JSON list of C-alpha atoms in Angstrom, two decimals:
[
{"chain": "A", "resi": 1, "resn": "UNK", "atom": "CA", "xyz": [0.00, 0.00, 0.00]},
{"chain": "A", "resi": 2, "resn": "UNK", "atom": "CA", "xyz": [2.80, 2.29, 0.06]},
{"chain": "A", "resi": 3, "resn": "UNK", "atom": "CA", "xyz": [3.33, 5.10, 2.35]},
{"chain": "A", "resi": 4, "resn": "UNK", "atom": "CA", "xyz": [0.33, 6.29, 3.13]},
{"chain": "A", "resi": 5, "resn": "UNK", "atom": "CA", "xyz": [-0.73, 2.79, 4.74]},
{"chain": "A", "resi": 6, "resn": "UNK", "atom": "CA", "xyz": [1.06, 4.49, 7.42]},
{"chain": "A", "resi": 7, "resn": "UNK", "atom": "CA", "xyz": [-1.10, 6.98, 8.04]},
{"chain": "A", "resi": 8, "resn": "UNK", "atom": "CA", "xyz": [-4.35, 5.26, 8.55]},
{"chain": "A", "resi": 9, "resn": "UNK", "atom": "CA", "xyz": [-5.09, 2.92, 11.45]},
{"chain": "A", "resi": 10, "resn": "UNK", "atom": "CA", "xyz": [-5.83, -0.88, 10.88]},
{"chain": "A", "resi": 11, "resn": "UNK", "atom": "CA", "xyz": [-9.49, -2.38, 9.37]},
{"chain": "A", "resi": 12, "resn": "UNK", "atom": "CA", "xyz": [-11.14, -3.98, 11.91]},
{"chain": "A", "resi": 13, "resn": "UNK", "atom": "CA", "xyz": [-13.71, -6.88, 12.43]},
{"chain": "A", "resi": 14, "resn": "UNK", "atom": "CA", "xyz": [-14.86, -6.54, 15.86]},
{"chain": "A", "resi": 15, "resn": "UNK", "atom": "CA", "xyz": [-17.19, -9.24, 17.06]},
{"chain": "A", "resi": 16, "resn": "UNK", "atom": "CA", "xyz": [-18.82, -10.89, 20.37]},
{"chain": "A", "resi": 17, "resn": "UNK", "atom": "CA", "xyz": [-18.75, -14.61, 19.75]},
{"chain": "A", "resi": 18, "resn": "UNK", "atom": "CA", "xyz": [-20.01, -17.46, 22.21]},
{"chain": "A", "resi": 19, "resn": "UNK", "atom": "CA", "xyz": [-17.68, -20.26, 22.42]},
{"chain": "A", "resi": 20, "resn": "UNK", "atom": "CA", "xyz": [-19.94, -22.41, 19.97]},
{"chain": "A", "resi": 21, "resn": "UNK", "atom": "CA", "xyz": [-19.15, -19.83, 17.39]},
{"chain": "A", "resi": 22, "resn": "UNK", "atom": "CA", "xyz": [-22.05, -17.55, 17.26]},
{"chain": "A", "resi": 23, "resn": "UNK", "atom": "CA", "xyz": [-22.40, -13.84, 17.03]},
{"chain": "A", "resi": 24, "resn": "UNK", "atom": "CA", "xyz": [-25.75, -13.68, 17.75]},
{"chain": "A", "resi": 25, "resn": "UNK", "atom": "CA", "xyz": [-28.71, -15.91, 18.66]},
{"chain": "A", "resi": 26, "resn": "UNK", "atom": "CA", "xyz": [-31.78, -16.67, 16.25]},
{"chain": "A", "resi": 27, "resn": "UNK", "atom": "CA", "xyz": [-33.05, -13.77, 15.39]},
{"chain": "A", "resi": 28, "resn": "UNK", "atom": "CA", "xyz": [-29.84, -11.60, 15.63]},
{"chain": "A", "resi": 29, "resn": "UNK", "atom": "CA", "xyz": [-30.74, -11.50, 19.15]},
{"chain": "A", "resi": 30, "resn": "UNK", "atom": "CA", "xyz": [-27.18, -10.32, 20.90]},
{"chain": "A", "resi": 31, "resn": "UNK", "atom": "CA", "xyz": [-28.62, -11.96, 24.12]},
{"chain": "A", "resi": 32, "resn": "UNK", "atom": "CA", "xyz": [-25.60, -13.40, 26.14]},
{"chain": "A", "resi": 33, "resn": "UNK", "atom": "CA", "xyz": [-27.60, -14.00, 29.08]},
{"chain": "A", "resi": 34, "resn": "UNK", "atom": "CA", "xyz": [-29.31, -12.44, 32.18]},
{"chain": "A", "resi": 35, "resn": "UNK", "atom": "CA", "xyz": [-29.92, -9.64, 31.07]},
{"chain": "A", "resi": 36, "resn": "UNK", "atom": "CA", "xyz": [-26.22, -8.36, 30.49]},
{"chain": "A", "resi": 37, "resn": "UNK", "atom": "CA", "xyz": [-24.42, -6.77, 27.50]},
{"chain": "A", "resi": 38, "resn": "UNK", "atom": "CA", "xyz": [-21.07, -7.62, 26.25]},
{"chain": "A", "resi": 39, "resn": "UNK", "atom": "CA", "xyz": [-19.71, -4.44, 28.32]},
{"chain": "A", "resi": 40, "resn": "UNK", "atom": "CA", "xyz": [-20.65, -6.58, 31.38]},
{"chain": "A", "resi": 41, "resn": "UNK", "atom": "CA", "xyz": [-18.42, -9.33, 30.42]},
{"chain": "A", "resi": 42, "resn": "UNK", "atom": "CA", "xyz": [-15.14, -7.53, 29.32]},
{"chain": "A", "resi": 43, "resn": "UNK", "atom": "CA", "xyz": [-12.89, -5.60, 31.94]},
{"chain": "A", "resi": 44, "resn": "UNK", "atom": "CA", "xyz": [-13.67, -2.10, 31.68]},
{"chain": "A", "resi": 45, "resn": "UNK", "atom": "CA", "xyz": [-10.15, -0.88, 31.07]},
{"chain": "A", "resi": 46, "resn": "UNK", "atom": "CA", "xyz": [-9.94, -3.49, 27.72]},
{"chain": "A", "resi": 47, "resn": "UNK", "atom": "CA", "xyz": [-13.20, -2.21, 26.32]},
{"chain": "A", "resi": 48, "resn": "UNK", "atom": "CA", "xyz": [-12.66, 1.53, 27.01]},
{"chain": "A", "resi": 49, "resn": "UNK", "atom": "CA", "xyz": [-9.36, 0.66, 24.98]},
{"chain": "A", "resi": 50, "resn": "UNK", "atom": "CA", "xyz": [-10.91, -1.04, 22.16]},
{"chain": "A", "resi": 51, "resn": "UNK", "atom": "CA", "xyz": [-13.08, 1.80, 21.79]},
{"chain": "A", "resi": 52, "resn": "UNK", "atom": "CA", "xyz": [-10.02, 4.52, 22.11]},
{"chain": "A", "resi": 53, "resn": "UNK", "atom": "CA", "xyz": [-8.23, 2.95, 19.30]},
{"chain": "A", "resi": 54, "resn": "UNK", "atom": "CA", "xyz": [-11.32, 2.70, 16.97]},
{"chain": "A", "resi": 55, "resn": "UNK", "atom": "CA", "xyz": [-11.86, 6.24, 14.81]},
{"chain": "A", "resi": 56, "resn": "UNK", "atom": "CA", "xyz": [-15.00, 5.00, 12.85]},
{"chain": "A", "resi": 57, "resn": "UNK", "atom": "CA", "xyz": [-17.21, 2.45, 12.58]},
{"chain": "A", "resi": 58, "resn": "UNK", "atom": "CA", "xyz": [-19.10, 0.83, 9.17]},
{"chain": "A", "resi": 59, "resn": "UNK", "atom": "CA", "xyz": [-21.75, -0.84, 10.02]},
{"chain": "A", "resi": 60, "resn": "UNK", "atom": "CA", "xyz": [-24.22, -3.16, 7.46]},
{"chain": "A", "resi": 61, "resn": "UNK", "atom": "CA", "xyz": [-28.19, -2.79, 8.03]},
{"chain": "A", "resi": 62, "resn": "UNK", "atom": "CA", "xyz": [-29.17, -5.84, 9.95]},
{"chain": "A", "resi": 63, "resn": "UNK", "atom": "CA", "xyz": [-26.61, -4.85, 12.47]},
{"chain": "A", "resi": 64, "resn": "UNK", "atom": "CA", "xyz": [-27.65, -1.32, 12.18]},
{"chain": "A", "resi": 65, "resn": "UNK", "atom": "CA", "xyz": [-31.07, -2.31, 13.25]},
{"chain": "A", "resi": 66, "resn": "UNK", "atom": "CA", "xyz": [-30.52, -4.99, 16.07]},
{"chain": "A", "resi": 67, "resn": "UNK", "atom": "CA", "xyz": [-28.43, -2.19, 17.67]},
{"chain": "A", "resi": 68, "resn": "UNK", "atom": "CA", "xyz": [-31.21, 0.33, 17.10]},
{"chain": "A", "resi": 69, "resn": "UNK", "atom": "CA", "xyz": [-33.96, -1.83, 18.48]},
{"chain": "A", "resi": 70, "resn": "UNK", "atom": "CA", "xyz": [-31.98, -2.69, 21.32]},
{"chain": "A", "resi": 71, "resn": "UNK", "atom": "CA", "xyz": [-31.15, 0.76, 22.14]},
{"chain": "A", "resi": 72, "resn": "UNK", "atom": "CA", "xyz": [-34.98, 1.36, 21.78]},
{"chain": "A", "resi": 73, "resn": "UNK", "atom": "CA", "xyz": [-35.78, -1.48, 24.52]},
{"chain": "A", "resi": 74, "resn": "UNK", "atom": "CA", "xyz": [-33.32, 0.03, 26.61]},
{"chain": "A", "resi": 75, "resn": "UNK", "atom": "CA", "xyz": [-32.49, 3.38, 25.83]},
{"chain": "A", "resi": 76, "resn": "UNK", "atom": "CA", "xyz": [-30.38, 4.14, 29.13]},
{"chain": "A", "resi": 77, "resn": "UNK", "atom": "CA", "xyz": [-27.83, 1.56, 28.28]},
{"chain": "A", "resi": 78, "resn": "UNK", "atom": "CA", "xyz": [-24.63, 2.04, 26.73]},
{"chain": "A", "resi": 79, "resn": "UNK", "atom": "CA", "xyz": [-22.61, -1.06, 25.56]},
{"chain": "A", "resi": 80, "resn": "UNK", "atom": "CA", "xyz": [-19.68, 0.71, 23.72]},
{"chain": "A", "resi": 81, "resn": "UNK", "atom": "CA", "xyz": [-18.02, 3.82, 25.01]},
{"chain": "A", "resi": 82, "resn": "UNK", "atom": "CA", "xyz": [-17.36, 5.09, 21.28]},
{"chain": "A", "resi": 83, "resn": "UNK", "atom": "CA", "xyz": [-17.50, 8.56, 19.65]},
{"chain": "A", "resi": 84, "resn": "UNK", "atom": "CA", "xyz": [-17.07, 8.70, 16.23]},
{"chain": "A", "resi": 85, "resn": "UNK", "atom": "CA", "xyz": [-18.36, 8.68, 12.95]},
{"chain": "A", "resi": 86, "resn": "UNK", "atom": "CA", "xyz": [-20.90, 6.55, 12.11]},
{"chain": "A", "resi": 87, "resn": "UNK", "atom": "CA", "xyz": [-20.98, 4.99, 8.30]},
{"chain": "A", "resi": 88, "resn": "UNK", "atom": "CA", "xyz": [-24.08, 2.64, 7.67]},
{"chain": "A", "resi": 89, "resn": "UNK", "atom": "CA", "xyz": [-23.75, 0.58, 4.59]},
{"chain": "A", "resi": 90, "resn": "UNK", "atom": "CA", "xyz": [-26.79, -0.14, 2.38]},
{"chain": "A", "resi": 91, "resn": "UNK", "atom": "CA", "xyz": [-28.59, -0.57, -0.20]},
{"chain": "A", "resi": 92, "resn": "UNK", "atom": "CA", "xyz": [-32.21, 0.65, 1.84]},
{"chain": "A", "resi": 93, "resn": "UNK", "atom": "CA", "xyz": [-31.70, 3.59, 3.58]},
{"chain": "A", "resi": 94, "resn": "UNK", "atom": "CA", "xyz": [-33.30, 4.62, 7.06]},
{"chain": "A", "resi": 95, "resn": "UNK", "atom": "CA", "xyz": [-36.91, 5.94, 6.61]},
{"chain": "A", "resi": 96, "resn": "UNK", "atom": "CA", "xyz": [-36.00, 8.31, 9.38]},
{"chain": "A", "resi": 97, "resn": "UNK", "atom": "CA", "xyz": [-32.09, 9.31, 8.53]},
{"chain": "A", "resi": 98, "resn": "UNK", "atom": "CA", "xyz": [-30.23, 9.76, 11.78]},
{"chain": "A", "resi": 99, "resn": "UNK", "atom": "CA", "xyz": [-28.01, 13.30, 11.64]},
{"chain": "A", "resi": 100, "resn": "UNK", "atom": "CA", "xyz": [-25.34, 11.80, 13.28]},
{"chain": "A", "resi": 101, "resn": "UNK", "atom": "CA", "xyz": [-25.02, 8.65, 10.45]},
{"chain": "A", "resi": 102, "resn": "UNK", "atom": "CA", "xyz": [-23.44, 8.86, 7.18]},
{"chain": "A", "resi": 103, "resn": "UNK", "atom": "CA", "xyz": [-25.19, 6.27, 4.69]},
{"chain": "A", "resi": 104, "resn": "UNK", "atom": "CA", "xyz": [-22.66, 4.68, 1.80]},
{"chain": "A", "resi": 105, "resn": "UNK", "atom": "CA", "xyz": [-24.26, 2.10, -0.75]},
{"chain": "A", "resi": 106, "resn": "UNK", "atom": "CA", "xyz": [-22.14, 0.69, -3.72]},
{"chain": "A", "resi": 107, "resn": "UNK", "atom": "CA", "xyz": [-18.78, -1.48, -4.01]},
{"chain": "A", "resi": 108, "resn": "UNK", "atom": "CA", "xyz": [-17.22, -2.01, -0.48]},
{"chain": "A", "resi": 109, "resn": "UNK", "atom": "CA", "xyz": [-14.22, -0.89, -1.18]},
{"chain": "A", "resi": 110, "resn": "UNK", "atom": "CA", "xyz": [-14.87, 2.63, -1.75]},
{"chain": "A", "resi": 111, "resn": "UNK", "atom": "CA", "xyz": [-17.20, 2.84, 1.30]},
{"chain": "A", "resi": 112, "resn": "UNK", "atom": "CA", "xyz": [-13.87, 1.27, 3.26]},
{"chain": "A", "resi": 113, "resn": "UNK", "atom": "CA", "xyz": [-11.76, 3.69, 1.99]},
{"chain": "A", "resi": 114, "resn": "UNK", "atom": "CA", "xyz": [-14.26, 6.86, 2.79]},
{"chain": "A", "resi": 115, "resn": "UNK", "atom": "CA", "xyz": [-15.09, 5.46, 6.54]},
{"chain": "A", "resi": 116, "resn": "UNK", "atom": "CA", "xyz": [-11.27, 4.50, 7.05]},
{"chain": "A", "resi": 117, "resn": "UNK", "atom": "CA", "xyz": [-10.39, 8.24, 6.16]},
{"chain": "A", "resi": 118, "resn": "UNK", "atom": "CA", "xyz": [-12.46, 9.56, 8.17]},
{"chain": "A", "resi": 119, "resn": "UNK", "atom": "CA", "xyz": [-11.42, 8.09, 11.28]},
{"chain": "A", "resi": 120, "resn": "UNK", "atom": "CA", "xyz": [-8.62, 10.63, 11.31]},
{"chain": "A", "resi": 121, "resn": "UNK", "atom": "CA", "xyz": [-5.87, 7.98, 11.83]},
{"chain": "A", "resi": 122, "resn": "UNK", "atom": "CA", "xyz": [-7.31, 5.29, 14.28]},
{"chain": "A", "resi": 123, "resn": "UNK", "atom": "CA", "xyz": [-8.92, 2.10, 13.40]},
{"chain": "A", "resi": 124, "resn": "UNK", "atom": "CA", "xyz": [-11.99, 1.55, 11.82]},
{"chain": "A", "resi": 125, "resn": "UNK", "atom": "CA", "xyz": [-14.38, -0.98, 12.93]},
{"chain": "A", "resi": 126, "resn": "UNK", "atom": "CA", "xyz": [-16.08, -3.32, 11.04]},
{"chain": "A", "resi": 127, "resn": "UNK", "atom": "CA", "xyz": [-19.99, -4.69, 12.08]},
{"chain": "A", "resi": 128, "resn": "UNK", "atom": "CA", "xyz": [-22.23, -6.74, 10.13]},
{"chain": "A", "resi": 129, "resn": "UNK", "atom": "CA", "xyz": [-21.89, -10.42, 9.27]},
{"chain": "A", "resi": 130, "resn": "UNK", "atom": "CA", "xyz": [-22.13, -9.56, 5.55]},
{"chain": "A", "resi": 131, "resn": "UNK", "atom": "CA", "xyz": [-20.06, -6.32, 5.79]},
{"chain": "A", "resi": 132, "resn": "UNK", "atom": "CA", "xyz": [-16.91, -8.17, 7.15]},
{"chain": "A", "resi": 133, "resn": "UNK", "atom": "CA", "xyz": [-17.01, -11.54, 5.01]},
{"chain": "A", "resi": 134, "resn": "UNK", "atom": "CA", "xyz": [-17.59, -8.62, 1.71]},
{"chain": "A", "resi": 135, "resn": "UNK", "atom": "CA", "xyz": [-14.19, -7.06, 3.16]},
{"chain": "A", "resi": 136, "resn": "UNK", "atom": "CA", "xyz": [-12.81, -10.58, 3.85]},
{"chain": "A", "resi": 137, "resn": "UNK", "atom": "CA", "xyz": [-13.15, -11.61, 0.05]},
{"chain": "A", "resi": 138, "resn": "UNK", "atom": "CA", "xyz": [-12.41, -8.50, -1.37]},
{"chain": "A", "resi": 139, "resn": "UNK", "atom": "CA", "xyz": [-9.04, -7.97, 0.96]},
{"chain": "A", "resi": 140, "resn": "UNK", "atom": "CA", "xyz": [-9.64, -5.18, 2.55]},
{"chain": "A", "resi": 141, "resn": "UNK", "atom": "CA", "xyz": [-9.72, -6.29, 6.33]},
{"chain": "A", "resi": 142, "resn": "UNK", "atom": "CA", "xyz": [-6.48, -6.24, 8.53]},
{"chain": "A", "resi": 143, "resn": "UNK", "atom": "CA", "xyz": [-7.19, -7.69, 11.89]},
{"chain": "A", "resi": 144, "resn": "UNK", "atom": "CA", "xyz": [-10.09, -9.81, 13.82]},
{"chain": "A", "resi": 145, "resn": "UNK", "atom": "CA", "xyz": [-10.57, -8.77, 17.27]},
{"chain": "A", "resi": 146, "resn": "UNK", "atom": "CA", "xyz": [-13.15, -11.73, 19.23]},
{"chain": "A", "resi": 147, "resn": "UNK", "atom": "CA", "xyz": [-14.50, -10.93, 22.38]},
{"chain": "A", "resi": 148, "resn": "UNK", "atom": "CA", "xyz": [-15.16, -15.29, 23.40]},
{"chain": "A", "resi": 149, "resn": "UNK", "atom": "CA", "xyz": [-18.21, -14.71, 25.99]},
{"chain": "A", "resi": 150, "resn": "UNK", "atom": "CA", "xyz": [-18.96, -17.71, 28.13]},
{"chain": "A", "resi": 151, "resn": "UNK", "atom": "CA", "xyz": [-21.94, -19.48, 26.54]},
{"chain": "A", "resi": 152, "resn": "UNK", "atom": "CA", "xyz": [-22.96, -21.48, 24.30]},
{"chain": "A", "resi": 153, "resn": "UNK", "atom": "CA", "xyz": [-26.41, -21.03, 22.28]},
{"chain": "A", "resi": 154, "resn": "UNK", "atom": "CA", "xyz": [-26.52, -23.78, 20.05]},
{"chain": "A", "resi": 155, "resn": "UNK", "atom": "CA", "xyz": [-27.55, -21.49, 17.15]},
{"chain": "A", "resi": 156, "resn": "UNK", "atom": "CA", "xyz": [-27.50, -18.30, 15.54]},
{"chain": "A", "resi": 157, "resn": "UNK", "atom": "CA", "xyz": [-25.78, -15.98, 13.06]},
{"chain": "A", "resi": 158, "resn": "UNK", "atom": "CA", "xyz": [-22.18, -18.14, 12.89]},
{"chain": "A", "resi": 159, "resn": "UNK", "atom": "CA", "xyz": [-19.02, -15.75, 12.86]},
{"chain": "A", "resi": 160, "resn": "UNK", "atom": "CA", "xyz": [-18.53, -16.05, 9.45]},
{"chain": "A", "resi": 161, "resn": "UNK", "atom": "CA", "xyz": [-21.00, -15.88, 6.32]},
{"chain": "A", "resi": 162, "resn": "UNK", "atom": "CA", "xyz": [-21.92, -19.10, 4.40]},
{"chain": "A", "resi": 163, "resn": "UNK", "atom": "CA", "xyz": [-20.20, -19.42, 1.46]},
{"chain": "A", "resi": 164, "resn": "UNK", "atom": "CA", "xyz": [-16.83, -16.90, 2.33]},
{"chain": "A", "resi": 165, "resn": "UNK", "atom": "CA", "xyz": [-13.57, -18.92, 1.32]},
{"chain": "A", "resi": 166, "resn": "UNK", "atom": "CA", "xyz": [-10.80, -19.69, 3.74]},
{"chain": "A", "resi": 167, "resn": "UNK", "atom": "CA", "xyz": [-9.34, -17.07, 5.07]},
{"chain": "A", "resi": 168, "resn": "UNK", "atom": "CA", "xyz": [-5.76, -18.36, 6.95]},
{"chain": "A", "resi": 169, "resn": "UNK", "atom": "CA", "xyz": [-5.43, -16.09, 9.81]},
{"chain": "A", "resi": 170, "resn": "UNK", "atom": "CA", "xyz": [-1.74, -15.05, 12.33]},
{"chain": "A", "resi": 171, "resn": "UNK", "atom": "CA", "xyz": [-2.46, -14.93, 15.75]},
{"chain": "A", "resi": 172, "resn": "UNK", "atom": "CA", "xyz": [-1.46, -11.79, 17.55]},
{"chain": "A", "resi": 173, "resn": "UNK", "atom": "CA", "xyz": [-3.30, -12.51, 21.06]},
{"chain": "A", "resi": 174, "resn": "UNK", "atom": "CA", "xyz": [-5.15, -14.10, 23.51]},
{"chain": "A", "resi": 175, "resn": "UNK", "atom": "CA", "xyz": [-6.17, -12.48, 26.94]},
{"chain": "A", "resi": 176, "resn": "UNK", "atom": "CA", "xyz": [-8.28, -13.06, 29.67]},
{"chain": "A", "resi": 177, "resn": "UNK", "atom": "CA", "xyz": [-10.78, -9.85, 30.09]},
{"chain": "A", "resi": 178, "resn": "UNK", "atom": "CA", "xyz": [-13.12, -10.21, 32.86]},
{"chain": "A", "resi": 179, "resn": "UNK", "atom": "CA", "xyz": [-15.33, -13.33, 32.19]},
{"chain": "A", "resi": 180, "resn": "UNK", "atom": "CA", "xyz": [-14.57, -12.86, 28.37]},
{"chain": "A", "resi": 181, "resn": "UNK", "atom": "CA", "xyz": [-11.54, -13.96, 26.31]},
{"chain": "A", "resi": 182, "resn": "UNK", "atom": "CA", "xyz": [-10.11, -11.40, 23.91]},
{"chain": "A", "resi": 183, "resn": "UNK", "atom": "CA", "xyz": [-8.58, -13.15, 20.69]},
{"chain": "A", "resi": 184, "resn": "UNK", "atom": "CA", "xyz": [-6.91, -11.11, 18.06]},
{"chain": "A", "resi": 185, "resn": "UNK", "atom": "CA", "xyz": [-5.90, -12.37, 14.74]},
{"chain": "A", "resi": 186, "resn": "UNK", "atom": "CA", "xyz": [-4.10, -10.76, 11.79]},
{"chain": "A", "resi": 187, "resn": "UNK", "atom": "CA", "xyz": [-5.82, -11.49, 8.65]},
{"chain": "A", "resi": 188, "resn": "UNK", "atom": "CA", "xyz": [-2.90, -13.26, 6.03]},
{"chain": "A", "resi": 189, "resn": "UNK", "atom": "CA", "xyz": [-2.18, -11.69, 3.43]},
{"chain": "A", "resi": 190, "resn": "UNK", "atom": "CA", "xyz": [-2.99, -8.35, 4.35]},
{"chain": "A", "resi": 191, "resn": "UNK", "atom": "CA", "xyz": [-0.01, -5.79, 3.60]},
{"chain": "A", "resi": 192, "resn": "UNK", "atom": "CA", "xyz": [-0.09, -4.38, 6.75]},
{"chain": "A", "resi": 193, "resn": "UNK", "atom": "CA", "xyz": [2.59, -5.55, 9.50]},
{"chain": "A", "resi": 194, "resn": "UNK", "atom": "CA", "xyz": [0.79, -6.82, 12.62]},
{"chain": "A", "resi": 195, "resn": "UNK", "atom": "CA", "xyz": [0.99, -4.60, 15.82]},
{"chain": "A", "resi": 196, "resn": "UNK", "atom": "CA", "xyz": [1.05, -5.43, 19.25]},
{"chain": "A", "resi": 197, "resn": "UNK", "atom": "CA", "xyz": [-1.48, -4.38, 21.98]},
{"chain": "A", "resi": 198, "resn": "UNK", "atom": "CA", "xyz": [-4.92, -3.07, 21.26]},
{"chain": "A", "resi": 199, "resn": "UNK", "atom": "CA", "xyz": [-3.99, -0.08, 19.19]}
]
């Protein structure tokens, strides 16, 4: 990528998995159990710097809604301490568009490359089951960041989308966060070298 692959921070696919491999229950439910969000399982310090090191996130639609109705069932909660620009990526957009969201539709690449500039430097974060395995086949993702929660629930929305090709991946981590495991992979193949830490 040349020089300025310097300048920007990594492409990431940030997920909440339970240890049977899903990232969400039937239903994209993100239920992990009594009642408690992924924030509940990490260590605070981790998450907070997850979140520091992330300058954008682009997100796909199904994701953008689960998040929205669960923020709408409990609007006082907050499961990611981010600020940042938000960059929703679809083909249907919002009936009621949301100020602080910038919707992209068309190839994946260019909608990487406008939500990756925009995070002034820092990561960007990748959501969506079909988002990620789009960037995983077209190249364009550098790391993949698993928060392993303690559960299994038999079925759901697997970590990767049916029909994506193999994908070999480096390991970079493993850590113990709370009641969750953080894993952290670089993606092969990807030009960038791997970095230690969260950042």
């Amino acid at each position: 990528m040349g020089e300025s692959s310097t300048a920007h921070g990594k492409v990431v696919m940030n997920r909440a998995m339970s240890l049977d491999g899903f990232i969400a229950a039937p239903g994209h439910r993100m239920d992990w159990g009594g009642g408690r969000a992924l924030a509940d399982f990490v260590a605070p310090d981790d998450f907070a710097e997850v979140a520091a090191a992330t300058g954008a996130m682009l997100i796909g639609r199904r994701t953008w809604d689960v998040g929205s109705r669960m923020a709408a069932e409990d609007p006082g909660s907050v499961d990611y301490p981010f600020s940042g620009p938000f960059f929703l990526l679809t083909h249907r957009p919002p009936e009621a568009p949301d100020p602080g969201v910038t919707v992209l539709s068309g190839d994946i690449g260019e909608a990487v490359a406008t939500a990756l500039n925009a995070a002034g430097g820092k990561n960007l974060e990748i959501l969506g089951a079909d988002v990620a395995g789009q960037c995983l086949e077209r190249g364009l993702l550098d790391e993949i960041l698993v928060y392993v929660l303690p559960v299994l629930l038999g079925d759901g929305i697997p970590i990767s989308p049916p029909g994506l090709t193999r994908v070999d991946l480096e390991p970079i981590s493993s850590a113990r966060s709370g009641d969750a495991t953080i894993l952290r992979f670089r993606v092969r193949g990807s030009d960038r070298p791997p970095q230690s830490g969260y950042r």
